[in-house]
Coordinates of C-alpha atoms in Angstrom, one line a residue:
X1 CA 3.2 14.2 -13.9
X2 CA 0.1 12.2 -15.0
X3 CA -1.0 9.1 -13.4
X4 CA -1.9 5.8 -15.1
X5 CA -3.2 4.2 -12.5
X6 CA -3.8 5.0 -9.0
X7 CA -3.3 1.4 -6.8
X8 CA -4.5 2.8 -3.5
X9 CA -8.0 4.1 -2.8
X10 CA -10.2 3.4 0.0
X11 CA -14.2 3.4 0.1
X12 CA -16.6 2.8 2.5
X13 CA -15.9 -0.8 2.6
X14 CA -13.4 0.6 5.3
X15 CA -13.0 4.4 5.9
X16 CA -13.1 6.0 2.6
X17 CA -16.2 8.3 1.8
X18 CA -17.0 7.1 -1.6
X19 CA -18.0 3.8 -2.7
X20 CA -16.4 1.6 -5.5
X21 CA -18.7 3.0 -8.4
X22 CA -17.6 6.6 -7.3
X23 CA -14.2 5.7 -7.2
X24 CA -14.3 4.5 -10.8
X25 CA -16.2 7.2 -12.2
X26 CA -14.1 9.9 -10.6
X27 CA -11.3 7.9 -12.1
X28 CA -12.3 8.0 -15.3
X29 CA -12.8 11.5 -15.0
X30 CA -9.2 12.1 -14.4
X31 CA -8.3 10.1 -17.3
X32 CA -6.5 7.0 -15.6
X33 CA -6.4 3.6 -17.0
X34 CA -6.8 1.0 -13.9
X35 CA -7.7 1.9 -10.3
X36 CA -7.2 -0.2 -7.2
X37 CA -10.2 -0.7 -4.2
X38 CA -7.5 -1.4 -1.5
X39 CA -9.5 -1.3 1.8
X40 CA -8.0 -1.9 5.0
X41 CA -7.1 -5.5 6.0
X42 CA -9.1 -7.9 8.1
X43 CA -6.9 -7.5 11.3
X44 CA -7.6 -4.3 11.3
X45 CA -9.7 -3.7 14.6
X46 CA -11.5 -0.3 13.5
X47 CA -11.9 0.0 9.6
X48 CA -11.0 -3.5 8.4
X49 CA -12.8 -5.0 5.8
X50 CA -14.4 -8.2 6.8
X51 CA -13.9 -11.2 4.8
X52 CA -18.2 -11.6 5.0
X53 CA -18.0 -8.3 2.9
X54 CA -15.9 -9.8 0.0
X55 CA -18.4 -11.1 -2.2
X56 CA -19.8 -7.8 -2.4
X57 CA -17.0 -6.3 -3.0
X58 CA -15.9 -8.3 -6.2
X59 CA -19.5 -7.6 -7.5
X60 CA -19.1 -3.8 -6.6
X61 CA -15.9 -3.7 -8.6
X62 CA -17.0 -5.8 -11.4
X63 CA -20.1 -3.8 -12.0
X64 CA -17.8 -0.4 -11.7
X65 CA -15.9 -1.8 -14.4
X66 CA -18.3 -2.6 -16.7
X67 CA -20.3 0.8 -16.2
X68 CA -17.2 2.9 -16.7
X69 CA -14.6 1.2 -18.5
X70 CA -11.8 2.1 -16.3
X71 CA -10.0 -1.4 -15.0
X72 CA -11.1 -1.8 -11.2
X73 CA -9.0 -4.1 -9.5
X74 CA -10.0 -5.8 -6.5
X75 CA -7.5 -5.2 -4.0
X76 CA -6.8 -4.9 -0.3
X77 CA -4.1 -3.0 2.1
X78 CA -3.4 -6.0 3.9
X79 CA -1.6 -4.9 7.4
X80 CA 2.0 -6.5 8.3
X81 CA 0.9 -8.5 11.7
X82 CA 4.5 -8.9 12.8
X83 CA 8.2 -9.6 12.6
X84 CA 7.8 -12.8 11.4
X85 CA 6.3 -11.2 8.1
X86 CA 2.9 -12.6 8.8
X87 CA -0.1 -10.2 6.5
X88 CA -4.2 -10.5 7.0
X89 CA -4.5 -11.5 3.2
X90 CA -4.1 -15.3 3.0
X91 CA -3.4 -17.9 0.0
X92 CA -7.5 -18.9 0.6
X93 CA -8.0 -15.3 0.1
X94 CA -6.0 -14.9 -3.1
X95 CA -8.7 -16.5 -5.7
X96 CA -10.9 -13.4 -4.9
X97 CA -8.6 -10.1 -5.1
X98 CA -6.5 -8.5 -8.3
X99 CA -3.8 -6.3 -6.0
X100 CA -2.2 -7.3 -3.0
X101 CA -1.1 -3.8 -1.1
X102 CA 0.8 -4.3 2.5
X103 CA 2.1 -2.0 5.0
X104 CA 2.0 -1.5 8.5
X105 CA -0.7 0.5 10.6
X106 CA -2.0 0.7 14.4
X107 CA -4.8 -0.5 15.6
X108 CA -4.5 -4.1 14.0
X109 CA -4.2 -7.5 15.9
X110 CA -0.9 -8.3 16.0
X111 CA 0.5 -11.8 15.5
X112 CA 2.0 -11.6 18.8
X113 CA 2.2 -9.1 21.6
X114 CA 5.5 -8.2 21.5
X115 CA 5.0 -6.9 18.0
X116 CA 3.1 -4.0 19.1
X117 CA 7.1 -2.2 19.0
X118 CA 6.6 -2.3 15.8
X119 CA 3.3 -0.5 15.1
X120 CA 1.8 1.1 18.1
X121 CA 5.2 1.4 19.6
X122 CA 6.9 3.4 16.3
X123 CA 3.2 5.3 16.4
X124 CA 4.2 6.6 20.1
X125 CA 7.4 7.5 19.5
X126 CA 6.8 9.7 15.9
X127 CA 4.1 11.3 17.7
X128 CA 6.3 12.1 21.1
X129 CA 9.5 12.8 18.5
X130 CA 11.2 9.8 20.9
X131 CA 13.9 8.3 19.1
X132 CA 14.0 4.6 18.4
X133 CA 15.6 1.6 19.9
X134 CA 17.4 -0.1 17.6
X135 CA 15.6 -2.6 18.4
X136 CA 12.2 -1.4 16.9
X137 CA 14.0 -0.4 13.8
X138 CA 15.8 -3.7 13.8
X139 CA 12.0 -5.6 14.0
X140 CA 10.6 -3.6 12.2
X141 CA 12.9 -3.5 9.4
X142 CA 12.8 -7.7 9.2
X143 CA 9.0 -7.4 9.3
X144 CA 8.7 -5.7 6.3
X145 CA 11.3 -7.5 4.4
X146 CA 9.6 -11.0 5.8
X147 CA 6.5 -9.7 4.5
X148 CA 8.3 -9.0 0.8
X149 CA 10.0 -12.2 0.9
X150 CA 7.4 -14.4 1.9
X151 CA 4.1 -13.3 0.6
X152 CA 3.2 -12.1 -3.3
X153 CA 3.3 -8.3 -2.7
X154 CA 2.8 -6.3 -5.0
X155 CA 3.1 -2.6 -3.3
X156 CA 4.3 -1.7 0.0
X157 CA 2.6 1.1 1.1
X158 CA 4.1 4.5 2.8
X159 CA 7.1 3.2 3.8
X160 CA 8.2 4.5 7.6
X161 CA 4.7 6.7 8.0
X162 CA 4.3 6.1 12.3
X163 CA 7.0 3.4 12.2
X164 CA 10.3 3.4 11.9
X165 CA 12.4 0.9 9.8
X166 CA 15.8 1.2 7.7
X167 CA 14.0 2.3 4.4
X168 CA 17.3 1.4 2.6
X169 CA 17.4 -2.5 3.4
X170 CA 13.6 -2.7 3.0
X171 CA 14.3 -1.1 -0.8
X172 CA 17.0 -4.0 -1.2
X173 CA 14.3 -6.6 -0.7
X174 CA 11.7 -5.2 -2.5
X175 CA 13.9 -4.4 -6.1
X176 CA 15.1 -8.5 -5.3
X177 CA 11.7 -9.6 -5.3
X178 CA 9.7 -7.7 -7.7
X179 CA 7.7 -5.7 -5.1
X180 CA 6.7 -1.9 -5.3
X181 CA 7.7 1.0 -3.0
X182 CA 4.5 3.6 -3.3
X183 CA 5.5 7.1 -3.2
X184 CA 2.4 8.8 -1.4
X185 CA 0.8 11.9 -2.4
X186 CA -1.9 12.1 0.7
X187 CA 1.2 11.5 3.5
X188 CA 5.4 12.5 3.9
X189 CA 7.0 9.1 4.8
X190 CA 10.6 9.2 3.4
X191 CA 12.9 12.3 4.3
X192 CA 14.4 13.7 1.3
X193 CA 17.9 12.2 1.8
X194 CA 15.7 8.7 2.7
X195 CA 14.0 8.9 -0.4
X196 CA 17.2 9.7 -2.7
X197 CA 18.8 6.9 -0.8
X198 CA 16.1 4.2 -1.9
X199 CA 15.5 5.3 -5.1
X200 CA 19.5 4.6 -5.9
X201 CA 19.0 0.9 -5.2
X202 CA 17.1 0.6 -8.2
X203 CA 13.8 -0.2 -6.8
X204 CA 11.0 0.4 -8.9
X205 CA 8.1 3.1 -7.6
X206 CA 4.6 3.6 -7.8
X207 CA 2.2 6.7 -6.9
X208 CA -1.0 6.3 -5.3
X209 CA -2.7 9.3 -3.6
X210 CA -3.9 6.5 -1.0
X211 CA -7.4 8.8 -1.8
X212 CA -9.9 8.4 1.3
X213 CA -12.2 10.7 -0.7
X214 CA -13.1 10.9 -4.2
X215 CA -12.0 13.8 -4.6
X216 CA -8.2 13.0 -4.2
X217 CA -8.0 10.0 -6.2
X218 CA -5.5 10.3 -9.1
X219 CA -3.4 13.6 -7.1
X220 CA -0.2 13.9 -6.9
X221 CA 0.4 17.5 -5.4
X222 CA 1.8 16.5 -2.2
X223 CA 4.5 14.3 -3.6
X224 CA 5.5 15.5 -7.2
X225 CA 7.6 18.4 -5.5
X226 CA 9.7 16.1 -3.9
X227 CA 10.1 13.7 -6.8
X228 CA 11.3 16.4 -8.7
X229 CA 14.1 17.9 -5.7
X230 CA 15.3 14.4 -5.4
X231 CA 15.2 14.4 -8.9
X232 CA 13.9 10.3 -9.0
X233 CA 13.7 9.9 -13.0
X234 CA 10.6 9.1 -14.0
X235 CA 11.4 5.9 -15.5
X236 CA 11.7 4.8 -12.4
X237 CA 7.8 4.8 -11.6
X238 CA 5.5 2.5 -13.6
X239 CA 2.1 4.1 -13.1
X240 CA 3.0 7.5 -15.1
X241 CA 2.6 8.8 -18.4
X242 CA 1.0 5.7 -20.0
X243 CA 2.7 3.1 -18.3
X244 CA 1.3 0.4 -16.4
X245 CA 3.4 -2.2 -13.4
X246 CA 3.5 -5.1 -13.7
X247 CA 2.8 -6.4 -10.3
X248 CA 4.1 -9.8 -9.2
X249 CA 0.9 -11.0 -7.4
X250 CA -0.8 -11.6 -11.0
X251 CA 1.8 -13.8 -11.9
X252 CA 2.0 -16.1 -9.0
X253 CA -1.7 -16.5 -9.3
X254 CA -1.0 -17.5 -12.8
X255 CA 1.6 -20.6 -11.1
X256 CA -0.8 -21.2 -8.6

């Protein structure tokens, strides 16, 4: 399986190793087409980008572009603040970034307290091997499908990694809405029987290697085996073998 396009890389803009040049050029070297700089969100309280860094950013990804002819999309991994749906990239953000990734992470401020179930509390409990109250998977479940439904997503990023959610409903809103479910090759976040379960809904995939180092960007070791025991056709993900997404946020920018 060959990769298009990898949509989720990080640099040093947050906590990756590399910075956007390096990305691009180790890219290109690997043959793919297009490659997302999706740092870490603002509320992010450790490894955030910082909206002061953005101008740089566009101008580091514009120059990577233009030195290596690989498509560098300005992007972000914008973090899911809440049940209510509420995500760190903002319409007065939007004029300055290409790709809008989302998912949900610790150590982010959360819209409101109570919403720390659905992050640090779901981080606790896959650590302890607790199971969940069905309330955290109930709020956390709404969360990400408030995020799909009212914000231009384009991927949602390791579904259920430290969290806990029905993947299945979450699938439902994203194949209704346009959005992206990324399979990850740097982290196992479905279950075999989760995964084969989402995938039947129709939803469309990605891959991203979610690369934190140069040297992972455009891998998909850790997740091909299990696309190929679930046996998810490959026409089913739109980053692979020459073909490119098309990724909803473009297109409401276009209607903005």
């Amino acid at each position: 399986m060959q990769l298009t396009a990898d949509y989720h890389t990080h640099t040093q803009y947050s906590h990756g190793k590399g910075t956007v040049l390096e990305n691009a050029v180790q890219a290109k070297e690997v043959g793919l087409k297009e490659i997302g700089i999706t740092d870490h969100g603002f509320s992010h309280i450790i490894f955030g980008v910082r909206r002061k860094q953005i101008p740089f950013l566009v101008r580091d990804c514009r120059d990577a572009e233009a030195r290596t002819g690989v498509k560098v999309l300005v992007g972000i991994e914008s973090n899911i603040r809440g049940e209510s749906g509420l995500c760190d990239l903002t319409p007065s953000d939007y004029e300055n970034f290409d790709l809008y990734l989302a998912g949900v992470h610790v150590m982010i401020r959360t819209e409101k307290c109570s919403d720390t179930k659905i992050n640090f509390g779901g981080y606790m409990r896959r650590k302890l091997k607790i199971k969940p109250s069905k309330s955290i998977v109930r709020a956390t479940t709404q969360a990400y499908i408030n995020a799909v439904k009212k914000n231009p997503i384009d991927v949602i990023t390791h579904l259920n990694f430290q969290c806990f959610c029905d993947p299945v409903e979450v699938a439902k809103c994203c194949r209704d809405y346009g959005t992206y479910l990324e399979i990850s090759s740097k982290k196992h976040h479905l279950s075999d029987d989760e995964l084969a379960a989402v995938a039947a809904t129709g939803v469309r995939f990605v891959v991203n290697s979610d690369a934190h180092g140069i040297d992972r960007i455009g891998d998909t070791k850790l997740c091909e085996p299990q696309i190929l025991r679930v046996g998810i056709p490959f026409s089913q993900i739109d980053n692979i073998e020459g073909r490119l997404p098309a990724f909803r946020f473009a297109e409401f920018k276009k209607r903005m």
